[in-house]
Amino acid sequence: MAVPGSQQPCLRNGTLALLLLLTTLTSGLPCHHLQTLDNAFPWEQLQLLDHMAPNSTHTCQLHNPPFFPDTLRYNNLSPQQAVAAALRILQHLFHTLSANSTSQHWHIQPRHCLLNQLQHHIHRLEQCRPDNARLFKGPRNLVFTMKRYFRDIHLFLHAHNHSACAWEHIRLEAITCFQHVDTLLR
Amino acid sequence: MLSIAVSWQQLNCPPADTRGINSHFHFPAYLGFLSAAVCSLPERILGGPPHNLHMESNNFQHILSWQARNDPAVPTSYRVFYRPRRNWDWTSARQCSGTAQLSCDLTEEFKDTSTEYYAFVQSITGTRVFNSSVLRFAPLTQTRLGPPEVNVTPCLNCINVTMKLPTSHYREKGKLLSLIDIYEELDYEITLKSQDREDKRAQEKTTEEVFSTVIEELYPSRNYCVSVVVSASLNKHSIPSPWKCVLSGSMAHPGYHLAAVAGAVCVSLVIGAALKSLHAGGYFLLGKSLPRALESIRRWVYPSWIFPAEEVDSVEVIPREVKPKASGCSGSGSGSDSEDSDSSAPWDHNYTRRGVLGRAPPAPGTPPGQYSENRPCEDSGTLGTASTPPEPRGSEEQDSDLEGEQDSGGEVLSPFPGLSCQCPAGQGGSACFTIDLQSVLLGTLEGSGHGPAAALPAREHEGLWQCDHALEARDDPGTGHKALGADGFQEWQNSPSEEESDSSESDTEQVTGYMRR
């Protein structure tokens, strides 16, 4: 006579295997639409960034503003690493642009649209790569350079009390970031 | 200008009434008024900063243009300054330093496509310098792309669209780069226009400078127009190509030709077979002449026809007595029958009894006019008819044959060999002859009870012979059964007057028993 308890490990293993299989399948499904999503995403974000501050001429000058690193611009990554890098950039941007101080200087409606689309795109990329932190196993200096860049942005804003001139510079940096994300996701 | 003139006049020409009392009071007023007038002069007289800066950029060729505020008559020079966003120092455009034109080509100045540039225009009028507002321009996202070169060629139910990207004006390290080098991947969208609708096809990507696509499932021989728009993921500013139109292909599939030819051949064969069968069945193109009876009818209808003359040979008439032969003939008289039965001389050796082709012997008691074959008339002198051509026995012999006619009612000669002669009731039988009626004198028979002056049936039926005696064919060993032929029959011209005049003569001839030509 079979012991009922001996059947449970087999059932558990089968369930886990099935779950892993389903997870793999479901995680791969949104990536099929990533191509079409990426085609329209950068352009719409750029338009919204322009509409947030249309009258800005950037006449003010600030010391040591952060600029997008050239090492991140000209780097050959694998497709998986490129997607992971794009996801990281978008996540940082969302964190930076969603600060409350931006609402004082930019138009509200374009800003809301920008943040909504950014969040949606991040969600799609996260479904494609569920564990972004572990999968982004690119070159060490590349990862370090990206982290340092976004840290400098936060320091810059803090140093200039989140002024309009400082936010104007960050807005222009966001345009550069979206352009680079478009290059990574091609 | 008018206010200044008035002010100057007032200063030079003080009023007479107030010259002595108000001169000290009005002079400062005049001076202040003059200063205000000068300050309110339009800027175009003294100059001003350029305005309405506009960057016209197509395929990374950047042309900055502006408008001036000063009077064109006043000489003004311009300078264009620019800088990338990262640099805080302004750089003067070398090609546009001190230019008098209102535009400047900054293609060579904007070397970095990924960054954003700022530019302003400085105007110099005399000693006055004016700076315009700053213009922001990002070449990568704001230059207009296109139009591409489009070439359309037709194909079978489709059109082939070949596109070529426009040439880029951007140089990197002196080398001219293409749009693919800059953007790595471009999108193109084809708009297809036909006579009644306009559709935008799905956007496609390309990584080549020259590429093509085939638009299928089109109507043949229809005009289609195509316009192409090229864009990038970061730059949707595009210039569409002009419409290019072409007729879609209308060449028939090779198989269609074969099917059409095969179908035509089959139809032709079917029609030919049908015609052949109809021809074989004798429905048309018989190639046969009408029967003599019908031919004669036709000639009777058209009496004005000229009939060819019959060739007549001269003959010697030998009178001889012709005995009537006994022959079966429907409707013959009893008396005549006996006389006919006594006749033993084969009368038919003098002439040939003409038989009727294709005629079935009538049943006994059949009405006259019907045919009977192989039934010689009983009581009538058998009227033999010579087969074609008529036997040269002489007309007298023929007349003697005619004399054997017992029955009254006249001698009836059938001009229609094809018709049967049936003996009328009480008149005995008779036979039909084929003779030249133009020279025949007709008269009544001896046994018929009619006098020589009896009217001939021809008189009664002017222009129309009727054969009411059965035509009987007898096997003549001498002559044999002769079939009626159309060539033996001679047309004759009906002449009622001749018949009447000849009737008396024919009566005389009847006695001798032959007919006189």
XYZ file of C-alpha atoms in Angstrom:
703
model
C 0.000 0.000 0.000
C 1.428 3.370 -1.074
C 2.065 6.028 1.472
C 0.077 9.209 0.697
C 2.883 11.401 1.852
C 5.353 10.032 -0.696
C 3.289 11.417 -3.544
C 3.506 15.001 -2.342
C 7.172 15.630 -3.276
C 6.501 14.504 -6.842
C 3.464 16.683 -7.099
C 5.353 19.623 -5.675
C 8.224 19.233 -8.106
C 5.842 19.022 -10.989
C 4.033 22.120 -9.871
C 7.252 24.062 -9.556
C 8.362 22.997 -12.971
C 5.028 24.016 -14.393
C 5.203 27.376 -12.679
C 8.696 28.010 -13.942
C 7.617 27.094 -17.412
C 4.620 29.376 -17.252
C 6.713 32.178 -15.816
C 9.196 31.862 -18.609
C 6.487 31.879 -21.190
C 4.615 34.793 -19.695
C 7.783 36.770 -19.176
C 8.684 36.348 -22.807
C 5.276 37.348 -24.143
C 5.455 41.114 -23.470
C 8.838 41.255 -25.184
C 7.104 40.591 -28.497
C 5.479 43.987 -28.298
C 8.604 45.750 -27.116
C 9.628 46.577 -30.651
C 6.441 48.387 -31.498
C 6.351 50.087 -28.109
C 9.889 51.366 -28.478
C 9.198 52.811 -31.904
C 6.733 55.388 -30.623
C 7.952 55.798 -27.072
C 11.065 58.017 -27.454
C 9.419 60.465 -29.806
C 6.432 61.004 -27.603
C 8.622 61.542 -24.557
C 10.701 64.125 -26.354
C 7.607 66.010 -27.427
C 6.308 66.060 -23.870
C 9.633 67.325 -22.557
C 9.489 70.165 -25.051
C 5.921 70.992 -24.132
C 6.745 71.140 -20.417
C 8.977 74.171 -20.871
C 8.428 75.628 -24.368
C 9.675 79.137 -23.607
C 12.943 78.141 -22.050
C 16.052 79.482 -23.720
C 18.532 78.304 -21.129
C 20.197 81.609 -20.613
C 21.224 80.897 -17.064
C 24.579 79.374 -16.316
C 25.360 77.032 -13.438
C 28.570 75.509 -12.333
C 29.430 71.864 -12.942
C 26.204 70.634 -14.431
C 26.117 66.869 -15.069
C 26.211 65.677 -18.592
C 25.393 62.283 -20.028
C 28.586 60.220 -20.063
C 30.130 59.475 -23.400
C 31.103 56.038 -22.183
C 27.455 55.197 -21.954
C 26.816 56.671 -25.409
C 29.425 54.715 -27.312
C 29.435 51.208 -25.925
C 28.718 47.848 -27.533
C 26.423 45.764 -25.367
C 24.647 42.513 -25.970
C 20.892 42.703 -26.556
C 20.131 41.535 -23.070
C 22.604 43.988 -21.542
C 21.244 46.794 -23.692
C 17.692 46.138 -22.528
C 18.844 45.992 -18.927
C 20.747 49.242 -19.304
C 17.768 50.956 -20.902
C 15.542 49.801 -18.083
C 17.932 51.172 -15.479
C 18.093 54.559 -17.157
C 14.332 54.845 -17.360
C 13.934 53.914 -13.743
C 16.358 56.653 -12.680
C 14.638 59.190 -14.857
C 11.266 58.375 -13.408
C 12.640 58.753 -9.918
C 14.178 62.119 -10.736
C 11.352 63.683 -12.759
C 8.655 62.625 -10.320
C 10.009 64.899 -7.584
C 7.563 67.448 -6.248
C 9.748 70.393 -7.029
C 9.350 69.909 -10.758
C 5.685 70.852 -10.611
C 6.618 74.435 -9.745
C 8.492 75.071 -12.981
C 6.907 72.883 -15.624
C 3.455 72.586 -17.100
C 1.408 70.095 -15.207
C -0.367 68.262 -17.999
C 2.683 67.358 -20.100
C 4.490 66.347 -16.959
C 1.743 63.935 -15.951
C 1.641 62.402 -19.416
C 5.384 62.025 -19.411
C 5.430 60.247 -16.073
C 2.549 57.932 -17.036
C 4.150 56.819 -20.242
C 7.491 56.410 -18.537
C 5.961 54.195 -15.880
C 4.167 52.076 -18.456
C 7.308 51.545 -20.451
C 9.260 50.614 -17.362
C 6.611 48.050 -16.498
C 6.838 46.463 -19.918
C 10.611 46.242 -19.675
C 10.398 44.755 -16.208
C 8.112 42.014 -17.466
C 10.596 41.236 -20.143
C 13.437 41.155 -17.645
C 11.941 40.365 -14.240
C 15.138 40.688 -12.224
C 16.880 43.680 -13.707
C 19.479 44.060 -10.947
C 20.871 40.582 -11.423
C 20.602 40.376 -15.155
C 22.443 43.618 -15.823
C 25.835 42.037 -15.784
C 27.552 44.460 -18.074
C 31.068 45.878 -17.828
C 31.926 47.062 -14.310
C 32.889 50.574 -15.340
C 29.726 50.896 -17.344
C 27.550 50.126 -14.369
C 29.608 52.423 -12.161
C 29.409 55.234 -14.712
C 25.649 55.043 -14.887
C 25.231 55.145 -11.152
C 27.558 58.061 -10.793
C 25.763 60.039 -13.444
C 22.406 59.882 -11.783
C 23.926 60.602 -8.402
C 25.450 63.781 -9.779
C 22.037 64.832 -11.043
C 20.550 64.623 -7.577
C 23.479 66.459 -6.072
C 23.205 69.183 -8.692
C 19.563 69.773 -7.971
C 20.179 69.853 -4.285
C 23.062 72.245 -4.611
C 20.974 74.741 -6.566
C 17.855 74.366 -4.441
C 15.891 72.843 -7.262
C 15.786 76.164 -9.051
C 14.231 76.668 -12.456
C 17.620 76.989 -14.029
C 18.740 73.698 -12.481
C 15.595 71.934 -13.554
C 16.017 73.274 -17.029
C 19.381 71.613 -17.247
C 17.966 68.333 -15.958
C 15.153 68.526 -18.473
C 17.660 68.735 -21.270
C 19.591 65.830 -19.804
C 16.416 63.774 -19.829
C 16.168 64.369 -23.579
C 19.648 62.962 -23.964
C 18.729 59.964 -21.825
C 15.699 59.136 -23.969
C 17.801 59.347 -27.092
C 20.276 56.889 -25.656
C 17.519 54.520 -24.533
C 16.220 54.533 -28.099
C 19.664 53.533 -29.322
C 19.900 50.716 -26.772
C 16.485 49.267 -27.632
C 16.941 49.085 -31.402
C 9.010 113.810 -39.061
C 6.209 116.355 -39.110
C 6.466 116.917 -35.354
C 10.187 117.507 -35.619
C 9.742 120.026 -38.406
C 7.158 121.869 -36.417
C 9.435 121.915 -33.380
C 12.367 123.224 -35.360
C 10.196 125.945 -36.879
C 8.986 127.016 -33.514
C 12.480 127.273 -32.191
C 13.744 129.287 -35.132
C 10.664 131.316 -35.505
C 9.410 132.430 -32.089
C 5.870 133.878 -32.050
C 5.616 137.802 -32.355
C 3.088 138.232 -29.662
C 4.960 136.444 -26.955
C 8.457 137.220 -27.940
C 9.199 139.474 -25.099
C 7.192 137.960 -22.260
C 7.247 134.035 -22.732
C 10.549 133.236 -24.336
C 12.183 132.074 -21.145
C 9.189 129.863 -20.248
C 8.681 128.028 -23.575
C 12.255 127.183 -24.455
C 12.669 124.304 -21.981
C 9.325 122.996 -23.055
C 10.375 123.034 -26.587
C 13.591 121.267 -25.759
C 11.818 118.559 -23.828
C 9.323 118.171 -26.597
C 12.098 117.804 -29.088
C 13.838 115.148 -26.998
C 10.644 113.161 -26.667
C 10.073 113.368 -30.375
C 13.521 112.087 -31.078
C 13.147 109.220 -28.645
C 9.835 108.189 -30.150
C 11.238 107.778 -33.620
C 10.542 104.319 -35.148
C 13.236 101.776 -34.609
C 13.612 101.070 -38.273
C 15.216 104.471 -38.660
C 17.859 103.886 -35.982
C 18.066 100.058 -36.209
C 17.111 97.169 -33.962
C 17.807 93.560 -33.129
C 16.905 90.904 -35.646
C 13.714 89.032 -34.983
C 11.701 86.012 -36.080
C 14.649 83.639 -36.137
C 13.802 80.490 -38.043
C 15.903 77.381 -38.657
C 15.121 75.698 -41.977
C 16.753 72.259 -41.691
C 16.387 69.478 -44.250
C 18.456 66.305 -44.024
C 20.971 68.003 -41.692
C 21.373 71.074 -43.863
C 20.657 73.918 -41.475
C 19.781 77.388 -42.763
C 19.096 80.072 -40.159
C 17.070 83.031 -41.368
C 15.778 86.148 -39.635
C 14.087 89.478 -40.204
C 15.571 92.897 -39.716
C 14.010 95.866 -37.997
C 16.077 98.594 -39.520
C 15.525 100.406 -42.738
C 16.958 98.510 -45.658
C 18.451 101.691 -46.860
C 20.514 101.854 -43.729
C 23.496 99.542 -44.012
C 23.472 96.768 -41.456
C 25.699 93.777 -40.923
C 24.910 90.610 -39.101
C 26.783 87.996 -37.140
C 25.557 84.592 -36.039
C 26.652 83.008 -32.816
C 26.021 79.488 -31.704
C 27.037 77.005 -29.038
C 26.239 73.464 -28.058
C 24.308 73.008 -24.896
C 27.302 71.745 -22.949
C 29.501 74.710 -23.857
C 28.886 78.086 -22.394
C 31.088 79.968 -24.823
C 29.495 81.299 -27.981
C 31.104 80.653 -31.285
C 30.689 82.908 -34.279
C 29.737 81.243 -37.514
C 32.574 81.833 -39.930
C 30.443 81.952 -43.067
C 28.036 84.430 -41.559
C 30.304 86.959 -39.867
C 29.536 90.489 -41.058
C 27.064 89.364 -43.689
C 24.430 91.668 -45.052
C 22.126 88.787 -45.885
C 19.263 87.719 -43.682
C 20.215 84.033 -43.625
C 23.151 81.861 -42.626
C 24.114 78.234 -43.427
C 25.110 76.506 -40.193
C 25.455 72.987 -41.652
C 29.202 72.887 -41.147
C 28.950 74.494 -37.675
C 26.691 71.890 -36.065
C 29.126 69.026 -35.875
C 27.474 67.033 -33.085
C 24.169 65.536 -34.109
C 23.209 64.276 -30.653
C 23.404 67.527 -28.800
C 21.247 70.602 -28.793
C 22.496 73.907 -30.159
C 21.720 77.504 -29.305
C 22.096 80.339 -31.763
C 21.392 84.053 -31.959
C 21.914 86.797 -34.500
C 23.659 90.076 -33.870
C 22.982 93.105 -36.043
C 25.383 96.001 -36.338
C 24.102 99.296 -37.631
C 26.706 101.917 -37.467
C 27.800 101.786 -33.897
C 24.695 100.152 -32.554
C 24.713 96.467 -31.903
C 21.603 94.455 -31.318
C 21.295 90.806 -30.312
C 18.340 88.699 -31.160
C 16.720 86.132 -28.970
C 18.323 82.670 -28.608
C 17.106 79.886 -30.806
C 17.195 76.294 -29.637
C 17.727 73.642 -32.224
C 18.413 69.898 -31.931
C 19.558 68.556 -35.314
C 18.895 64.924 -34.485
C 15.249 65.436 -33.554
C 14.297 68.549 -35.469
C 15.810 68.315 -38.939
C 13.278 67.274 -41.560
C 13.906 63.979 -43.321
C 13.135 63.485 -46.970
C 11.696 63.454 -49.506
C 12.965 60.102 -50.722
C 13.396 59.302 -54.368
C 10.592 57.024 -55.482
C 10.383 54.935 -58.612
C 7.310 52.867 -59.389
C 7.159 50.072 -61.943
C 4.153 47.928 -62.816
C 3.890 44.189 -62.494
C 1.114 41.672 -62.780
C -1.661 42.886 -60.479
C 0.939 44.718 -58.434
C 3.374 47.607 -58.421
C 6.999 47.611 -57.400
C 8.051 50.646 -55.367
C 11.758 51.399 -55.192
C 12.877 54.050 -52.731
C 16.156 55.818 -52.166
C 16.928 57.819 -49.050
C 17.795 61.457 -49.513
C 21.419 62.490 -49.221
C 22.483 63.729 -45.799
C 24.602 66.888 -45.450
C 26.177 65.830 -42.164
C 29.926 65.205 -42.139
C 31.906 63.479 -39.485
C 35.659 63.913 -39.754
C 35.198 65.176 -43.293
C 33.192 62.112 -44.382
C 29.638 62.526 -45.524
C 27.326 60.270 -43.532
C 24.006 58.850 -44.677
C 20.791 58.886 -42.739
C 21.262 55.212 -41.965
C 24.677 56.016 -40.484
C 23.058 58.605 -38.236
C 19.870 56.869 -37.211
C 20.907 53.228 -37.883
C 17.324 52.384 -38.724
C 14.585 54.328 -40.454
C 10.890 53.877 -40.882
C 9.016 54.396 -44.110
C 5.347 54.578 -44.790
C 3.746 54.233 -48.221
C 0.518 55.931 -49.065
C -1.319 54.288 -51.921
C -3.875 56.265 -53.796
C -6.239 54.939 -56.417
C -9.118 56.473 -58.238
C -11.513 56.337 -55.336
C -9.552 55.855 -52.164
C -6.301 56.576 -50.365
C -4.759 54.122 -47.980
C -1.720 54.271 -45.748
C 0.108 51.015 -45.613
C 1.713 49.643 -42.494
C 4.950 51.291 -41.465
C 8.049 49.278 -42.230
C 11.674 49.549 -41.274
C 14.762 49.689 -43.391
C 18.477 49.745 -42.801
C 19.432 50.280 -46.415
C 19.737 53.430 -48.419
C 18.009 51.864 -51.436
C 15.122 49.538 -50.739
C 11.968 48.371 -52.432
C 8.673 46.785 -51.715
C 5.943 45.209 -53.816
C 2.356 46.152 -53.332
C 0.292 43.196 -54.428
C -3.340 42.333 -54.870
C -4.107 45.293 -57.007
C -6.600 45.647 -59.760
C -5.100 45.262 -63.216
C -4.880 48.190 -65.564
C -5.711 50.726 -62.903
C -3.858 53.893 -62.120
C -2.184 53.883 -58.720
C -0.249 56.714 -57.130
C 2.324 56.306 -54.415
C 3.849 58.693 -51.890
C 6.553 57.702 -49.398
C 7.406 59.263 -46.043
C 10.652 58.486 -44.258
C 11.081 59.005 -40.499
C 13.108 57.875 -37.496
C 12.184 56.788 -33.999
C 13.610 60.041 -32.593
C 12.548 62.250 -35.481
C 9.113 62.315 -36.999
C 9.628 65.487 -38.982
C 9.348 64.338 -42.590
C 8.807 65.655 -46.076
C 6.660 63.292 -48.181
C 7.699 62.441 -51.689
C 5.596 63.742 -54.561
C 2.986 61.399 -55.976
C 4.246 58.864 -58.439
C 1.592 57.201 -60.551
C 1.645 54.100 -62.703
C -0.750 51.681 -64.267
C -0.786 48.329 -62.617
C 0.187 45.381 -64.776
C -2.411 43.942 -67.139
C -0.510 41.213 -68.850
C -2.589 38.086 -69.083
C -1.254 35.007 -67.498
C 0.272 32.659 -70.108
C -2.198 30.058 -69.117
C -5.034 32.367 -69.954
C -3.897 32.545 -73.555
C -3.756 28.785 -73.834
C -7.170 28.376 -72.304
C -8.639 30.987 -74.621
C -7.103 29.406 -77.713
C -8.180 25.928 -76.672
C -11.689 27.116 -76.049
C -11.860 28.827 -79.408
C -10.610 25.708 -81.166
C -13.151 23.521 -79.423
C -15.984 25.854 -80.266
C -14.859 25.956 -83.885
C -14.735 22.190 -84.058
C -18.188 21.879 -82.584
C -19.587 24.384 -85.027
C -17.847 22.665 -87.920
C -19.184 19.283 -86.879
C -22.673 20.674 -86.592
C -22.475 22.229 -90.025
C -21.098 19.037 -91.485
C -23.874 17.001 -90.014
C -26.426 19.425 -91.335
C -24.850 19.288 -94.738
C -24.786 15.518 -94.687
C -28.408 15.492 -93.660
C -29.222 17.581 -96.650
C -30.469 20.615 -94.845
C -28.459 23.009 -96.935
C -25.995 23.195 -99.774
C -27.650 20.208 -101.410
C -26.033 20.737 -104.746
C -29.015 19.110 -106.363
C -31.356 20.650 -108.777
C -35.027 20.747 -108.241
C -37.185 17.923 -109.534
C -38.541 18.438 -112.959
C -42.046 18.889 -111.678
C -40.982 21.683 -109.393
C -38.770 23.078 -112.062
C -41.684 23.188 -114.442
C -43.807 24.876 -111.878
C -41.220 27.522 -111.518
C -41.121 28.005 -115.239
C -44.875 28.237 -115.390
C -44.707 31.028 -112.890
C -42.243 32.968 -114.963
C -43.508 32.659 -118.502
C -41.324 35.444 -119.674
C -38.328 33.305 -119.345
C -36.660 32.511 -122.558
C -36.328 28.851 -122.981
C -33.679 27.420 -125.129
C -34.818 26.056 -128.412
C -34.978 22.378 -128.792
C -32.790 20.729 -131.247
C -35.049 19.139 -133.766
C -34.056 16.654 -136.341
C -35.908 16.178 -139.563
C -37.802 12.887 -139.661
C -39.995 11.032 -142.019
C -43.470 10.338 -140.872
C -44.702 6.879 -141.624
C -48.389 6.518 -140.872
C -49.384 3.329 -139.330
C -52.326 2.072 -137.440
C -51.898 1.886 -133.797
C -53.992 -0.527 -131.910
C -54.844 0.177 -128.433
C -53.549 -2.241 -125.904
C -55.381 -3.751 -123.034
C -53.891 -2.421 -119.879
C -55.013 -1.966 -116.404
C -55.930 1.515 -115.717
C -57.966 2.827 -112.965
C -61.188 4.358 -113.959
C -61.115 3.118 -117.485
C -64.273 2.412 -119.389
C -65.570 -1.027 -120.074
C -65.658 -0.569 -123.768
C -62.337 0.719 -123.927
C -61.164 -2.049 -121.801
C -62.239 -4.624 -124.272
C -60.605 -2.861 -127.037
C -57.577 -2.526 -125.076
C -57.511 -6.095 -124.182
C -57.569 -7.094 -127.801
C -54.565 -5.198 -128.457
C -51.780 -7.492 -128.654
C -49.287 -5.494 -130.525
C -46.773 -4.320 -128.230
C -47.268 -0.736 -128.755
C -44.552 0.150 -126.542
C -41.949 -0.957 -128.912
C -42.664 2.128 -130.926
C -42.010 4.387 -128.118
C -40.813 4.186 -124.668
C -43.123 4.397 -121.817
C -41.769 6.719 -119.351
C -41.897 5.653 -115.831
C -42.204 7.732 -112.811
C -39.239 7.871 -110.599
C -39.755 7.165 -107.042
C -43.420 6.966 -107.224
C -45.303 4.216 -105.554
C -48.067 2.623 -107.511
C -51.375 3.954 -106.377
C -53.896 1.731 -104.842
C -56.809 0.698 -106.957
C -59.511 3.223 -106.959
C -57.273 6.032 -106.158
C -58.386 9.376 -107.468
C -56.861 10.592 -110.647
C -53.763 12.506 -110.484
C -51.972 9.914 -108.513
C -49.136 7.995 -109.800
C -49.076 4.391 -110.733
C -46.140 2.492 -111.949
C -46.073 -0.539 -114.101
C -49.710 -0.221 -114.863
C -50.296 0.409 -118.466
C -53.541 1.987 -119.323
C -56.227 -0.421 -120.518
C -58.254 1.349 -123.045
C -56.156 4.024 -124.099
C -53.595 4.136 -126.617
C -50.689 3.988 -124.606
C -48.937 7.077 -124.940
C -45.431 6.261 -124.752
C -43.003 8.785 -123.947
C -39.633 8.619 -125.341
C -36.937 8.493 -122.874
C -34.490 11.177 -123.017
C -33.633 11.962 -125.670
C -36.782 11.270 -127.601
C -36.440 8.391 -130.010
C -36.089 9.480 -133.569
C -39.009 7.409 -134.679
C -40.696 10.301 -136.158
C -43.471 12.366 -135.051
C -45.921 10.365 -137.046
C -45.313 7.365 -135.012
C -45.868 9.320 -132.002
C -49.049 10.591 -133.433
C -50.167 7.082 -134.180
C -49.539 6.247 -130.669
C -51.647 9.005 -129.618
C -54.441 7.748 -131.750
C -54.722 4.765 -129.600
C -56.251 6.827 -127.002
C -59.698 5.545 -126.539
C -60.964 7.621 -123.850
C -62.614 10.834 -124.402
C -61.757 13.767 -122.550
C -59.163 14.501 -124.991
C -55.721 13.568 -125.235
C -53.943 14.683 -122.296
C -50.294 14.937 -122.498
C -48.400 15.527 -119.474
C -45.594 17.927 -119.956
C -44.315 16.788 -116.628
C -42.624 13.524 -116.895
C -42.689 13.274 -113.236
C -46.394 13.310 -112.965
C -48.418 10.221 -113.231
C -51.303 9.938 -115.563
C -54.362 8.342 -114.310
C -57.126 7.407 -116.583
C -60.279 9.238 -115.835
C -63.376 7.291 -115.292
C -64.824 5.886 -118.458
C -62.107 7.072 -120.617
C -59.658 4.322 -120.364
C -56.096 4.521 -119.483
C -53.461 6.503 -121.148
C -49.836 7.128 -120.754
C -47.763 10.270 -120.514
C -45.433 11.339 -123.170
C -42.477 13.576 -123.073
C -42.626 15.530 -126.218
C -41.879 18.958 -127.477
C -45.165 20.633 -126.907
C -44.171 23.608 -128.980
C -44.832 21.558 -132.079
C -47.618 19.404 -130.851
C -51.033 19.743 -132.207
C -53.562 18.353 -129.876
C -56.901 16.921 -130.683
C -59.591 14.715 -129.259
C -59.329 10.954 -129.458
C -61.430 8.844 -131.781
C -62.975 6.653 -129.197
C -63.713 9.203 -126.828
C -66.923 10.309 -128.463
C -65.699 13.651 -129.018
C -65.422 15.122 -132.450
C -62.402 16.512 -133.881
C -63.718 19.793 -132.863
C -63.990 18.757 -129.337
C -62.260 21.050 -127.070
C -59.075 19.881 -125.789
C -58.445 19.935 -122.256
C -55.759 22.377 -123.070
C -58.376 24.803 -124.150
C -60.103 24.555 -120.920
C -56.960 25.055 -119.064
C -55.160 27.673 -120.909
C -51.552 27.744 -120.166
C -51.755 24.853 -117.858
C -51.474 21.228 -118.606
C -52.955 18.788 -116.302
C -52.186 15.183 -116.314
C -55.054 13.156 -115.074
C -53.928 9.832 -116.404
C -51.966 7.391 -114.410
C -48.481 7.173 -115.550
C -47.596 3.597 -115.904
C -44.264 2.195 -116.494
C -43.973 -0.998 -118.443
C -41.016 -3.101 -118.756
C -40.133 -2.774 -122.326
C -37.691 -5.304 -123.461
C -36.782 -3.179 -126.309
C -36.382 -0.022 -124.647
C -36.567 -1.050 -121.070
C -37.881 0.898 -118.320
C -36.797 4.341 -118.842
C -36.639 6.617 -116.005
C -37.776 10.072 -116.292
C -35.074 12.513 -116.636
C -35.125 16.143 -116.326
C -32.905 16.613 -119.300
C -35.338 14.966 -121.608
C -38.062 17.284 -120.887
C -38.450 20.309 -123.010
C -40.008 23.444 -121.877
C -42.660 24.704 -124.021
C -44.313 27.923 -124.378
C -47.968 27.996 -123.838
C -49.814 29.564 -126.732
C -53.565 29.397 -126.358
C -54.074 30.883 -129.786
C -51.987 28.300 -131.401
C -53.825 25.641 -129.664
C -57.066 26.855 -131.000
C -55.776 27.195 -134.488
C -54.146 23.941 -134.339
C -57.089 22.182 -132.929
C -58.731 21.691 -136.295
C -55.595 20.430 -137.735
C -55.079 18.209 -134.856
C -58.477 16.779 -135.336
C -57.553 15.875 -138.827
C -54.398 14.363 -137.686
C -56.147 12.398 -135.106
C -57.702 10.358 -137.816
C -54.417 9.300 -139.147
C -53.364 8.466 -135.662
C -50.287 10.548 -135.199
C -49.403 13.946 -134.181
C -47.984 16.425 -136.514
C -45.239 18.594 -135.485
